[in-house]
Short mmCIF file of C-alpha atoms in Angstrom, two decimals:
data_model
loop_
_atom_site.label_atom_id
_atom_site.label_comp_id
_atom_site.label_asym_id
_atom_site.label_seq_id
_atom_site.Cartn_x
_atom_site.Cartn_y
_atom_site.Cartn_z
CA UNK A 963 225.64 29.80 -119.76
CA UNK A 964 226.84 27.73 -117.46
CA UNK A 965 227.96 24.22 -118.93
CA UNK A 966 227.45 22.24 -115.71
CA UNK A 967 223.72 22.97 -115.43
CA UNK A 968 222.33 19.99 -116.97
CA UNK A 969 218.43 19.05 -118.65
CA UNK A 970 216.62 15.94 -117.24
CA UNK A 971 217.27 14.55 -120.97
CA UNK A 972 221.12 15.82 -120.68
CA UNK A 973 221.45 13.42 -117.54
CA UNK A 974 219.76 10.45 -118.72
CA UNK A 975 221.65 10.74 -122.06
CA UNK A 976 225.23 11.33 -120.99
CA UNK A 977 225.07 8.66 -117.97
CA UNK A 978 224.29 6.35 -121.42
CA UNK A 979 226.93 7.01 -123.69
CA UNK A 980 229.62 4.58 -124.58
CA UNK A 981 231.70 6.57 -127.11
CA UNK A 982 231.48 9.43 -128.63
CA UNK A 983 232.82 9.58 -132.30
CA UNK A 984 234.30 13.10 -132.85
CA UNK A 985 232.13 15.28 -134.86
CA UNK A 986 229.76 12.32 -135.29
CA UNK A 987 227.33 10.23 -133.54
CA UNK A 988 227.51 8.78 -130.20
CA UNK A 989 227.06 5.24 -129.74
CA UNK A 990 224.54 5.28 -126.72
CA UNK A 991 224.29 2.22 -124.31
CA UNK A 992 220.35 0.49 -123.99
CA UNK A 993 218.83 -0.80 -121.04
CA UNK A 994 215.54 -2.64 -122.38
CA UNK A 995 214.48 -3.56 -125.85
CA UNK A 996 210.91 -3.91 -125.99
CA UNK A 997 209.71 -6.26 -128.91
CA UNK A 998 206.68 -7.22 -130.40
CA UNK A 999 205.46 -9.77 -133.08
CA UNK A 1000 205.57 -6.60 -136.05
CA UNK A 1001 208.98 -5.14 -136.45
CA UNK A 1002 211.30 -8.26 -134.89
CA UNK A 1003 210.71 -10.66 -137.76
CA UNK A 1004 212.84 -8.69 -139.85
CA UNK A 1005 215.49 -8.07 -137.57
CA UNK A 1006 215.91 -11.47 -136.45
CA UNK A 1007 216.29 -12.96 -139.90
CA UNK A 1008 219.37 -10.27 -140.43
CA UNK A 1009 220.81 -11.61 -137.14
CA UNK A 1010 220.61 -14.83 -138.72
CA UNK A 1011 221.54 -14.15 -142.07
CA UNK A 1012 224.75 -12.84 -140.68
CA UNK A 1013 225.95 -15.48 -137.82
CA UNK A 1014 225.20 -13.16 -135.26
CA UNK A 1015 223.80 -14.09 -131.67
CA UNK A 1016 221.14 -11.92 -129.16
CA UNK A 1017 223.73 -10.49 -127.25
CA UNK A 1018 221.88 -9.55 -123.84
CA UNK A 1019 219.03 -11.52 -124.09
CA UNK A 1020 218.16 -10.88 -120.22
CA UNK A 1021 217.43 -7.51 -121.40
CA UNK A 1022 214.89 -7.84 -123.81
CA UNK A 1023 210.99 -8.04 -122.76
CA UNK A 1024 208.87 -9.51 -125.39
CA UNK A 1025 204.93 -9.78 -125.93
CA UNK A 1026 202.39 -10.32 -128.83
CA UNK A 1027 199.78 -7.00 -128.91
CA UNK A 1028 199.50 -5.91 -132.64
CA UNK A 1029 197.30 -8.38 -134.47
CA UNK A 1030 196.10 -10.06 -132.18
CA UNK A 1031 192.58 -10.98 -132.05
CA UNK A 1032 190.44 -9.27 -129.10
CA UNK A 1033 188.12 -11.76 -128.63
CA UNK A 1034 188.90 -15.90 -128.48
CA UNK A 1035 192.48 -15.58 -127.54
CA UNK A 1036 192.43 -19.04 -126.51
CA UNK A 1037 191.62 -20.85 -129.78
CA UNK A 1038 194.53 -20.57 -133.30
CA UNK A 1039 194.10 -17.42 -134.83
CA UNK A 1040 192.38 -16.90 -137.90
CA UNK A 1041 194.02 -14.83 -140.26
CA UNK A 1042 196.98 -16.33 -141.62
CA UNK A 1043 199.52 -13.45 -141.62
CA UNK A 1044 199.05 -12.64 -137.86
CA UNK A 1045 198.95 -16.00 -136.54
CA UNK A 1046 202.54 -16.39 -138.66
CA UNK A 1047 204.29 -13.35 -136.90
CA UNK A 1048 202.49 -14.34 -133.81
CA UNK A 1049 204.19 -18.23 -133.84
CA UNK A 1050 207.41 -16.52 -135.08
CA UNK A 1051 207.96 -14.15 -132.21
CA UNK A 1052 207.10 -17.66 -129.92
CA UNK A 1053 210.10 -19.57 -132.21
CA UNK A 1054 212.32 -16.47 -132.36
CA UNK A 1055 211.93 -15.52 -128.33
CA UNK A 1056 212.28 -19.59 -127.74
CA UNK A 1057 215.66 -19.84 -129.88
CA UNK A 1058 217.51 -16.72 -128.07
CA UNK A 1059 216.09 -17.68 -124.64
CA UNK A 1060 214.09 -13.96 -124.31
CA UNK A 1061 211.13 -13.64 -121.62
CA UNK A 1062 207.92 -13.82 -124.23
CA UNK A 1063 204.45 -12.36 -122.56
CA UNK A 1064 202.49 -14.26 -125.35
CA UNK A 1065 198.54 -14.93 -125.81
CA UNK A 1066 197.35 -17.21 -122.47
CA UNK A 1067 200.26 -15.39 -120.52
CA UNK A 1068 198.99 -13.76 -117.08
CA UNK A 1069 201.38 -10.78 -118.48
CA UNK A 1070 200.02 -10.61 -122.10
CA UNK A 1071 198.99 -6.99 -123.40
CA UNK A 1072 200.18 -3.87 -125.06
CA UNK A 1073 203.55 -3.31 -124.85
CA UNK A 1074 203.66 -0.33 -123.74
CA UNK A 1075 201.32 -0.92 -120.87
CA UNK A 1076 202.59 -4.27 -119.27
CA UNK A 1077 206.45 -2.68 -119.05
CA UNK A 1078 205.06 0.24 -116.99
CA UNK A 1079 202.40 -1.61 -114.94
CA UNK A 1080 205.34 -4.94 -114.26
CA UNK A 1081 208.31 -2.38 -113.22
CA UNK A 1082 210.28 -3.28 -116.06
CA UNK A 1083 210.07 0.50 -117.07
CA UNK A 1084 212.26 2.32 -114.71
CA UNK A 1085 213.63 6.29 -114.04
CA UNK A 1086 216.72 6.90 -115.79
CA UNK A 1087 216.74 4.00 -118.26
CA UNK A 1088 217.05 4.00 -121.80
CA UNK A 1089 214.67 1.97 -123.55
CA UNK A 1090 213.87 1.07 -127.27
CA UNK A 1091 211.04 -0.55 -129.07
CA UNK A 1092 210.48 -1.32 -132.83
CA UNK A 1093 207.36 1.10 -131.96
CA UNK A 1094 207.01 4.69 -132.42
CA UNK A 1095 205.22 4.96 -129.21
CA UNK A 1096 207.87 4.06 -127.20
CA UNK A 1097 207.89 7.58 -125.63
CA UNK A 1098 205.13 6.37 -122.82
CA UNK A 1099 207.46 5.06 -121.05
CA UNK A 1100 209.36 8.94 -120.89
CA UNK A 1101 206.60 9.22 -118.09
CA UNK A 1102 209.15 8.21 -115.58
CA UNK A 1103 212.15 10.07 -116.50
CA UNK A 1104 213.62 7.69 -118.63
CA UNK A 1105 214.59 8.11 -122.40
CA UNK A 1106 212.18 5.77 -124.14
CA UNK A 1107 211.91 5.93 -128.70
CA UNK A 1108 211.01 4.02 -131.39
CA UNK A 1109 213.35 2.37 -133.73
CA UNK A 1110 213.42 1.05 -136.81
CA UNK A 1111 213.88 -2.94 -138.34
CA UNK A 1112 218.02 -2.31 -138.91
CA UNK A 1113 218.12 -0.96 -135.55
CA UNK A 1114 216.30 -3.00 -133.63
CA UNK A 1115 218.97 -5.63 -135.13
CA UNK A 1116 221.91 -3.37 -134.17
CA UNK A 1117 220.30 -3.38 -130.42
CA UNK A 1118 220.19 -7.29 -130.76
CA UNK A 1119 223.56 -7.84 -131.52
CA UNK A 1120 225.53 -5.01 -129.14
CA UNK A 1121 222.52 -3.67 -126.97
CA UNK A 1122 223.60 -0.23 -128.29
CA UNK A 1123 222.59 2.49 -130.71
CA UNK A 1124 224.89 4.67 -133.12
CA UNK A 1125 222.78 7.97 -132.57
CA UNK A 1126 222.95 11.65 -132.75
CA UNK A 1127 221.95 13.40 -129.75
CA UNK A 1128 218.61 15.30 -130.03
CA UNK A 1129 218.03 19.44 -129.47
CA UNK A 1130 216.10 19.37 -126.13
CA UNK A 1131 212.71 21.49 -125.58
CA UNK A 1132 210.40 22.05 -123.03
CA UNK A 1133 206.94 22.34 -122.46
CA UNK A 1134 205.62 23.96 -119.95
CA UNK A 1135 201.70 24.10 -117.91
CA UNK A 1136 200.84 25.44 -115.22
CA UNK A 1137 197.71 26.75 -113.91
CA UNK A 1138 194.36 24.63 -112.96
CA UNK A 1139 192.81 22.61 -115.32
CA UNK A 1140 188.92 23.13 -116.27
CA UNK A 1141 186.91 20.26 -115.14
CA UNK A 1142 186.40 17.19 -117.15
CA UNK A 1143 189.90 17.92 -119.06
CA UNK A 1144 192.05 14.40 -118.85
CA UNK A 1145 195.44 14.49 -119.71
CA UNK A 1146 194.69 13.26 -122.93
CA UNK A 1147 193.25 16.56 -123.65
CA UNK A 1148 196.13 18.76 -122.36
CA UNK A 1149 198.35 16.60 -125.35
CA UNK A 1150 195.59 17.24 -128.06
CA UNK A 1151 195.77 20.62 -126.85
CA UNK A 1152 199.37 20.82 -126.79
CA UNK A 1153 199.84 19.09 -130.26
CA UNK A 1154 196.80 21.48 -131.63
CA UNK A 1155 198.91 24.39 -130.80
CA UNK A 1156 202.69 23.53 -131.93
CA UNK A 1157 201.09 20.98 -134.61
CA UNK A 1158 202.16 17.87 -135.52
CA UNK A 1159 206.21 18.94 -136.26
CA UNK A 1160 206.54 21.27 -133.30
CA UNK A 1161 208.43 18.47 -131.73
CA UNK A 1162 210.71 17.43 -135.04
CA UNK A 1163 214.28 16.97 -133.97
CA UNK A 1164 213.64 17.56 -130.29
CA UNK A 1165 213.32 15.50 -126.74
CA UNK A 1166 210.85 16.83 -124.91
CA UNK A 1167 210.76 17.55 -121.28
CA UNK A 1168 207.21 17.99 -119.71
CA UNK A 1169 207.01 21.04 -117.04
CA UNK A 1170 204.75 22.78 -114.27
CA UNK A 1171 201.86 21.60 -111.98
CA UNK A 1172 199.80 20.44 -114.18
CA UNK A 1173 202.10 17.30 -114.82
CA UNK A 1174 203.25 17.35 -111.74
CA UNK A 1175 200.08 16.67 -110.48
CA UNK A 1176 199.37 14.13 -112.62
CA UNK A 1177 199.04 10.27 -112.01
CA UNK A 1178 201.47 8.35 -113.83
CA UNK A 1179 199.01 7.18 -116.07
CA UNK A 1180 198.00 10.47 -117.00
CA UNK A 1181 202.01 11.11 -117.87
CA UNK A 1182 202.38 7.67 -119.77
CA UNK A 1183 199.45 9.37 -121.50
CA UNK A 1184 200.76 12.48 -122.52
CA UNK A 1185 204.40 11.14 -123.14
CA UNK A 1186 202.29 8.71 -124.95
CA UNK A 1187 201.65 10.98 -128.08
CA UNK A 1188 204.62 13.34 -128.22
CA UNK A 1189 205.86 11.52 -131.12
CA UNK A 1190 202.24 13.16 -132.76
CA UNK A 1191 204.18 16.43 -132.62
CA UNK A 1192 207.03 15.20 -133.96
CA UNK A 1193 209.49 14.42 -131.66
CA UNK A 1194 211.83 12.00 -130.73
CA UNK A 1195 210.25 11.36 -127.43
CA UNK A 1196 208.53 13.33 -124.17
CA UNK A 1197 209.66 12.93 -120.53
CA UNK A 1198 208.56 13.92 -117.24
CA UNK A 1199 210.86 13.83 -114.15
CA UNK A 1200 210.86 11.27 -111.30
CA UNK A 1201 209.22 12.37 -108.03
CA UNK A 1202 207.37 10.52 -105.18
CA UNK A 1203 204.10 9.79 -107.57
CA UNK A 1204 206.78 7.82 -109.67
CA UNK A 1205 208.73 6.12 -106.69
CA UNK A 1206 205.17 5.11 -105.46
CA UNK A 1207 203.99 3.63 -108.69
CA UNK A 1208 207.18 1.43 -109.46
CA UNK A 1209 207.17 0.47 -105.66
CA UNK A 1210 206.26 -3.28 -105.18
CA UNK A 1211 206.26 -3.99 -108.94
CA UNK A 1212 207.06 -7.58 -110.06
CA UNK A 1213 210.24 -6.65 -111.51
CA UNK A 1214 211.01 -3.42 -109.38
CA UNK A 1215 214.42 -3.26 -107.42
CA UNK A 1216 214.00 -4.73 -103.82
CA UNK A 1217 215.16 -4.05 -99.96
CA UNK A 1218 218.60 -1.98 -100.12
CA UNK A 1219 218.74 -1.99 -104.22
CA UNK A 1220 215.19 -0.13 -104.41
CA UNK A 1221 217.34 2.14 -101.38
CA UNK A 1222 219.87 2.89 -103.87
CA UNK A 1223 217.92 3.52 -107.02
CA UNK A 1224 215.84 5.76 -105.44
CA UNK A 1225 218.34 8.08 -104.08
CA UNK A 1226 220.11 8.37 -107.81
CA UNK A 1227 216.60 8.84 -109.02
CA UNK A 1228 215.85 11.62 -106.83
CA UNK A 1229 218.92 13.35 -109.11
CA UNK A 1230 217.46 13.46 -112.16
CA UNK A 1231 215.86 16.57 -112.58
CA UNK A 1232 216.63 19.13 -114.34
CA UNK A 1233 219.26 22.26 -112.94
CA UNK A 1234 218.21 25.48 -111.90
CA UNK A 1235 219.46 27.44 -114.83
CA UNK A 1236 219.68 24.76 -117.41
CA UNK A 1237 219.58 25.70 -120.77
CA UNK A 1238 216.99 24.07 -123.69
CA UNK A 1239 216.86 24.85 -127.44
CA UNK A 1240 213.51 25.60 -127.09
CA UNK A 1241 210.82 26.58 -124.27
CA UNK A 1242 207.32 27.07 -124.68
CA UNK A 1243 204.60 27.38 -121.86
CA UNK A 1244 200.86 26.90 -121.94
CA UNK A 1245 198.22 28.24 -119.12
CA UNK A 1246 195.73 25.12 -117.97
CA UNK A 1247 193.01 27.16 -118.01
CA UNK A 1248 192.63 27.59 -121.64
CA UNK A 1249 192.16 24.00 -121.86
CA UNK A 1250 189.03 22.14 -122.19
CA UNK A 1251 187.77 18.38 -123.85
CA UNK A 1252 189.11 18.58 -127.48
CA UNK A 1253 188.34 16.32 -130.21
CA UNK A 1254 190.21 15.99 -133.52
CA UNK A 1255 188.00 17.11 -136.70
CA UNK A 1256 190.92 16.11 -139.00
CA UNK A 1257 193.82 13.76 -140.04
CA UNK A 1258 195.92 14.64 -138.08
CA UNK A 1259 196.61 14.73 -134.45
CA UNK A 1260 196.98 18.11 -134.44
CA UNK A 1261 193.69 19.21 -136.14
CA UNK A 1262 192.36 19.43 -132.87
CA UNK A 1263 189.95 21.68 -131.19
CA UNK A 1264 187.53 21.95 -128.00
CA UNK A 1265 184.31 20.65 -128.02
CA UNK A 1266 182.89 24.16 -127.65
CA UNK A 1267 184.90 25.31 -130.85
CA UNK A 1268 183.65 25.47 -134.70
CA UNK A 1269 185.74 23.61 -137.10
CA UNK A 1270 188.72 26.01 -138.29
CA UNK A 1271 188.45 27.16 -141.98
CA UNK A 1272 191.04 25.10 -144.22
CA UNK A 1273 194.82 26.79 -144.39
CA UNK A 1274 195.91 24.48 -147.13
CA UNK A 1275 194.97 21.93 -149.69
CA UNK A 1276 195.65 19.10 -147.49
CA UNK A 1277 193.63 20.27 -144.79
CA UNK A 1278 190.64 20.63 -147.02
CA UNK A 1279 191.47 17.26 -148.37
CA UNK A 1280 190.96 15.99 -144.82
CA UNK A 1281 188.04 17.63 -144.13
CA UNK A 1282 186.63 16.02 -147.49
CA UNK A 1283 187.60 12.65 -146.09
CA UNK A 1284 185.74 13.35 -142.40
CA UNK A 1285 182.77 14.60 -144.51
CA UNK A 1286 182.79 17.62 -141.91
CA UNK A 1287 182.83 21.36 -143.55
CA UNK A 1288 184.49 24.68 -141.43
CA UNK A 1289 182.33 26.75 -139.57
CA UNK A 1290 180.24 23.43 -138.09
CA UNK A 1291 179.94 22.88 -134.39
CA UNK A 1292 181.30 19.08 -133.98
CA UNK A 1293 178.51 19.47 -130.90
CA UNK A 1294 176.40 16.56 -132.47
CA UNK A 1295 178.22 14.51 -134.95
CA UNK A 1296 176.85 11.09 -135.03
CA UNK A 1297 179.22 8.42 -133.92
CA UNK A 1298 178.24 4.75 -134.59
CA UNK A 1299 181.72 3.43 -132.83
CA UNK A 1300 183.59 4.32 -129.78
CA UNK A 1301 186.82 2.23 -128.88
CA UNK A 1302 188.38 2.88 -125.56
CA UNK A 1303 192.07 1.51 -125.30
CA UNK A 1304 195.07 1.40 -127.12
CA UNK A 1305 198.70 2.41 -125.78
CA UNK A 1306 197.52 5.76 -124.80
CA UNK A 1307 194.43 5.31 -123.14
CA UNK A 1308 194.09 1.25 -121.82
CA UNK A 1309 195.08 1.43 -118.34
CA UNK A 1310 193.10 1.32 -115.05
CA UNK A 1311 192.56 4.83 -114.34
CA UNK A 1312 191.08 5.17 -117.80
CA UNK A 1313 188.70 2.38 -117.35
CA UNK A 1314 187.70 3.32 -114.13
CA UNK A 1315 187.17 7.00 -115.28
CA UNK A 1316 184.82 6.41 -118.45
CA UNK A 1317 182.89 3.33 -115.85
CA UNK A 1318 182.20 6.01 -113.12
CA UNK A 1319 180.32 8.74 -116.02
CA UNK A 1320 178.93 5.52 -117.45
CA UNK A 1321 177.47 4.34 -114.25
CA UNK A 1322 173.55 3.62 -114.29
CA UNK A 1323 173.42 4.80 -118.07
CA UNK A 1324 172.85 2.95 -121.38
CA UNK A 1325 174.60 3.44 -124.31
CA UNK A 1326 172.91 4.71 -127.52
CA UNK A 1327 171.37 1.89 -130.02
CA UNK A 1328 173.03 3.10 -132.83
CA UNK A 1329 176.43 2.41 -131.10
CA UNK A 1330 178.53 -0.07 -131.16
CA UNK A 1331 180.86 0.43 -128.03
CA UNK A 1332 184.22 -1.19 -127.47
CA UNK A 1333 186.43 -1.51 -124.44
CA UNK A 1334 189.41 -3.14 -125.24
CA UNK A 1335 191.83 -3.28 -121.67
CA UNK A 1336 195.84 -3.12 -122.26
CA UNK A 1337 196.99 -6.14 -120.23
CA UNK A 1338 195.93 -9.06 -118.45
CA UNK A 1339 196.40 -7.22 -115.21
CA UNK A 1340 194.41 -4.42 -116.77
CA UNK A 1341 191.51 -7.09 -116.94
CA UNK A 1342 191.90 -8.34 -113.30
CA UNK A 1343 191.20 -5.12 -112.03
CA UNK A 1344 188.05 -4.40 -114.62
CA UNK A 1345 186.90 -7.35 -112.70
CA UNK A 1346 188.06 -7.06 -109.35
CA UNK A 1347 186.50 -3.56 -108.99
CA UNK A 1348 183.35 -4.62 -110.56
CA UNK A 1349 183.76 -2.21 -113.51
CA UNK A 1350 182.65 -4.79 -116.55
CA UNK A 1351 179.47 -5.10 -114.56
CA UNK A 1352 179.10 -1.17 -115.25
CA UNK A 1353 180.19 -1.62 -118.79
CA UNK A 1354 177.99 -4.86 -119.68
CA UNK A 1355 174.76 -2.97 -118.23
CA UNK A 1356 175.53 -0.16 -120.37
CA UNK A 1357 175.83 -2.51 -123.39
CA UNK A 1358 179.36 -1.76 -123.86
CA UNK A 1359 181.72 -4.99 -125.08
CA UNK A 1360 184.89 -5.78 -123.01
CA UNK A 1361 187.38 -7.60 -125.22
CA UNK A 1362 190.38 -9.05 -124.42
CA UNK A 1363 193.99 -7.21 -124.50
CA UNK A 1364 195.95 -6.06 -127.52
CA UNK A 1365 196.38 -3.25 -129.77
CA UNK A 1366 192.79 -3.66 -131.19
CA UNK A 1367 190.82 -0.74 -133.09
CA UNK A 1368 193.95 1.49 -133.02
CA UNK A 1369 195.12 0.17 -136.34
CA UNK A 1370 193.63 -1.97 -138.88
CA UNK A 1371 196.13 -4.86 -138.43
CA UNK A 1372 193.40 -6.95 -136.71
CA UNK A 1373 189.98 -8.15 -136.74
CA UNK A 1374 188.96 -4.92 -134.84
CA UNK A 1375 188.45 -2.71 -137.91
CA UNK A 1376 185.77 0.06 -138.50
CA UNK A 1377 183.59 -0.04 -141.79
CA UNK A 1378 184.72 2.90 -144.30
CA UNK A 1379 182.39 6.17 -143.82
CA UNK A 1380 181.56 5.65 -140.13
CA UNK A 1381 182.87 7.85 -137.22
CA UNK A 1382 184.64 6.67 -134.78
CA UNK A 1383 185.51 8.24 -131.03
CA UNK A 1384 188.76 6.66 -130.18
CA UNK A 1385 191.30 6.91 -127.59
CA UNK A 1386 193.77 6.04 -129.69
CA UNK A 1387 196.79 8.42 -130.88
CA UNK A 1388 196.63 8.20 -134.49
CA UNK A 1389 193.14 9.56 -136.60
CA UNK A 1390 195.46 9.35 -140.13
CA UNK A 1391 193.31 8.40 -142.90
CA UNK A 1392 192.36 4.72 -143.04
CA UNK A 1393 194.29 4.24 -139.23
CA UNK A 1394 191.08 1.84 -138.33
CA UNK A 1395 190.27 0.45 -141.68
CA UNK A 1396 189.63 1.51 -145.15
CA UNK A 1397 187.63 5.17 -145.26
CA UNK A 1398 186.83 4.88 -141.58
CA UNK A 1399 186.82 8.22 -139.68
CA UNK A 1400 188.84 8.66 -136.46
CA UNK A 1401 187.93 11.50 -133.80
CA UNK A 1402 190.38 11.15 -131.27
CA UNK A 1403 189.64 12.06 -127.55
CA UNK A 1404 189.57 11.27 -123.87
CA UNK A 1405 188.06 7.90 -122.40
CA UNK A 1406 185.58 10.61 -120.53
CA UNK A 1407 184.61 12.45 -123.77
CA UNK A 1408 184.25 8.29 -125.66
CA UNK A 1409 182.32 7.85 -122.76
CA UNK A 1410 179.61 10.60 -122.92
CA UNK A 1411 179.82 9.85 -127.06
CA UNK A 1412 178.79 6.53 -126.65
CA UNK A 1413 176.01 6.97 -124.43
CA UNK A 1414 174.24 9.94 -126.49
CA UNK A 1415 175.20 8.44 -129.94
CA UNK A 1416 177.14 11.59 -131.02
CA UNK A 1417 180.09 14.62 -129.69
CA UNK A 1418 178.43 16.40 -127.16
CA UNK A 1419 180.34 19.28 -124.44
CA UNK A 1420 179.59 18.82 -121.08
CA UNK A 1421 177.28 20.66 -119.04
CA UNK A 1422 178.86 23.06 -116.79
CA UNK A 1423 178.27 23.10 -113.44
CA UNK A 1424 178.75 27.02 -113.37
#
C-alpha cells in the first residue's frame, strides 16, 4: 500500500488538522458553522455561563428554518416556543455580531439550501451545523457533519473540533439509470441495500458516472441522506459541474482568488490506488422509483416490488404502524398528503421537475398537496419561471420557506393515520406528527401521487 496515495476525505481532512494528540483525537480546524434557531440556544447560554466570547464570528452563517411557520411569515408567530428560539437566535446573532438570514430576509430558508445556492458552501471546506444533515453540503467535496449542543459551543469558542478521524468507504455506480429514477432514488436504493448502519463509523465518498453525471442538486441530494445509512457524512469530488455552480455566487471567491481556488480544487480527488476501509459498487440499471413501506429509511423498495416479509420484531412493528401487510403491491396506496421540500428535495431543479409532470393536470380531491420551496431565492425562481402558475392550476399550495412538513416542530403537521408522500429524509414514526405515516420518495414519484390520489409506477415507454 502505498501511504502517499490519498482519499478525497484523506485530503480534505489532513489539510484541516491543527494537532494531533498521540494515540488520541485530532483537534480539526472549521471553516463555517452553520446555525439555526434549534440547537444554538443551548450552546450560547454555555458560552455565557462561562465568560467566553464567539471567537470567529465572520465565520458563522446563521438563519431561522425549523419552526418556522410556512405561511404568514410576515406577521409574530403564533406558537410561543418557536417564536422564543426564533427572537433568541435574532438577540444571540445581534450580541456576537454573526450574519442572521432571518424571516423577511431576501436570504431566509433551509439551511442547508441557502449555504449551497449563496456560495458560502465551498470544495475543500470543513463545515459544521448543529444538524445531522449537514452532509448536503459533502456534494462539493467538502467535509460537511452534524454536531451536537457541547460542540457546537466548542466551535464557538475556538472554531475547532476535538475529533477522531473516521474509517473512509466508498460507494460506487455506474451504469445508466432507468428513466424516471432521480437521485433521490439511487440514495433510497443505496440505503435499501446497505440499510440504515451500512454507513456507521464511516465518511463516505460517492463514485462512478452516475454521480458524475449528476447536477449538483442531485449530489446535495444524495449526500443529503447519507447520514440515513449511518454515516458520518457523504462526499462527491469537485469537477467542472461544481466550479460552474459556485461560479458567480454572492459569496463565491472573485477575479484572481476564484483563479486560485479553483486550481487547488481541481486537486482534490482521490489517488489512483488509494486505499478505503470499505468499497462497495452498485449497477444503475437495477434501479428504479422506490418508495419506503417502513420506518426507516432503509425499508425501501421499487414501486414495482411487493412489500418484503418482516425479518424481525421491529420490522413487523413498523409495518403495524404503516397499516401495510408483506406480500402487498404499494401500487395503489391511498395518499391524502404529499409535501415536496425539505433539505433534501427543496431546490429548483426539484420544483421544476415535479411542475413539468404536473403540467396541464389536476391533482386528486382527496389530496391535500404541499410545496414548500427551501429559500427565498428558491421562491424567485418558482415565480420567475412561471412554475406556481403550474402548481396553483393543479391545486397544489406553495408556502413559504422553512423546514415545514419534514418534522413536526411547526404548524405543518400531518393528522395521525394518514399517508403521506414526502420528499423528506426521515419516515421514523411520528417524524410529521403524532401516528402520521411517511412514504418517502422523489419530487417526480410526490408528483404523480398527488395527482392520482395514491403510489402508482410509471408507465413504460417500452
Amino acid at each position: 500500500m502505498d501511504s502517499n496515495k490519498k482519499t478525497l476525505f484523506d485530503k480534505v481532512w489532513d489539510a484541516h488538522v491543527v494537532e494531533t494528540i498521540p494515540d488520541g483525537p485530532q483537534i480539526i480546524y472549521i471553516d463555517k458553522h452553520l446555525i439555526h434557531e434549534v440547537t444554538s440556544p443551548q450552546a450560547f447560554a454555555e458560552l455565557e455561563s462561562r465568560n467566553l466570547e464567539v471567537f470567529r464570528p465572520e465565520q458563522i452563517v446563521a438563519t431561522a428554518d425549523h419552526n418556522v411557520p410556512t405561511l404568514h411569515q410576515e406577521k409574530p408567530i403564533r406558537d410561543d416556543l418557536s417564536r422564543n428560539q426564533v427572537e433568541q437566535l435574532t438577540e444571540n446573532c445581534k450580541k456576537n455580531n454573526i450574519e442572521l438570514f432571518g424571516l423577511g430576509h431576501q436570504y431566509q430558508g433551509i439551511v442547508h439550501i441557502i449555504a449551497p445556492e449563496l456560495g458560502i458552501t465551498q470544495p475543500g471546506m470543513s463545515i459544521v451545523c448543529g444538524d445531522s444533515h449537514t452532509s448536503t453540503h459533502g456534494a462539493f467535496g467538502s467535509i460537511a457533519f452534524g454536531i451536537g449542543t457541547s460542540q457546537v459551543a466548542q466551535v464557538f469558542a475556538s472554531q475547532c473540533l476535538l475529533l477522531n478521524k473516521p474509517k473512509s468507504m466508498r460507494i460506487t455506480v455506474t451504469g445508466t439509470l432507468n428513466e424516471n429514477v432521480q437521485s433521490k432514488d439511487v440514495i433510497l436504493y443505496i440505503i435499501s441495500k446497505i440499510g440504515t448502519d451500512g454507513g456507521t463509523g464511516y465518511f463516505c465518498e460517492y463514485a462512478g458516472n452516475v454521480f458524475e453525471e449528476m447536477s449538483m442538486e442531485g449530489r446535495m441530494t444524495v449526500c443529503n441522506m447519507s447520514i440515513e445509512m449511518g454515516a458520518r457524512g457523504g462526499m462527491i469530488a469537485p469537477d467542472e459541474t461544481t466550479f460552474e455552480y459556485v461560479k458567480d455566487k454572492k459569496f463565491a471567491p472573485q477575479g484572481e482568488e476564484w483563479e486560485e481556488k479553483v486550481e487547488y480544487w481541481r486537486t482534490l480527488k482521490t489517488d489512483d490506488g488509494a486505499i478505503f476501509d470499505k468499497e462497495l459498487s452498485f449497477d444503475a440499471a437495477d434501479i428504479y422509483p422506490m418508495i419506503t413501506y417502513g420506518t426507516n429509511p432503509g425499508m425501501g423498495i421499487s414501486i414495482r416490488e411487493v412489500i418484503p416479509a418482516p425479518q424481525s420484531e421491529s420490522e413487523e412493528k413498523a409495518l403495524r404502524y404503516m397499516g401495510l401487510e408483506a406480500g402487498q403491491t404499494v401500487n395503489g396506496i391511498k395518499v391524502n398528503y404529499v409535501f415536496i421540500g425539505s433539505c433534501t428535495n427543496a431546490r429548483i431543479e426539484d420544483f421544476r421537475s415535479a411542475a413539468q409532470y404536473i403540467k396541464g393536470k389536476s391533482k386528486s380531491e382527496a389530496v391535500k398537496a404541499l410545496i414548500v420551496p427551501g429559500s427565498q431565492q428558491v421562491v424567485k425562481q418558482i415565480y420567475e419561471e412561471g412554475l406556481d402558475k403550474i402548481f396553483n392550476e393543479a391545486g397544489f399550495q406553495i408556502r413559504q420557506p422553512g423546514c415545514s412538513a419534514c418534522l413536526a416542530m411547526n404548524d405543518d403537521k400531518i393528522p395521525e393515520g394518514e399517508y403521506c408522500v414526502s420528499t423528506s429524509n426521515r419516515n421514523f414514526e411520528g417524524r410529521q406528527g403524532q401516528g402520521a405515516r411517511t412514504i418517502l420518495a422523489s419530487p417526480l414519484t410526490a408528483a404523480k401521487a398527488a395527482i392520482e390520489g395514491k403510489i402508482s409506477a410509471f408507465e413504460s415507454v417500452h
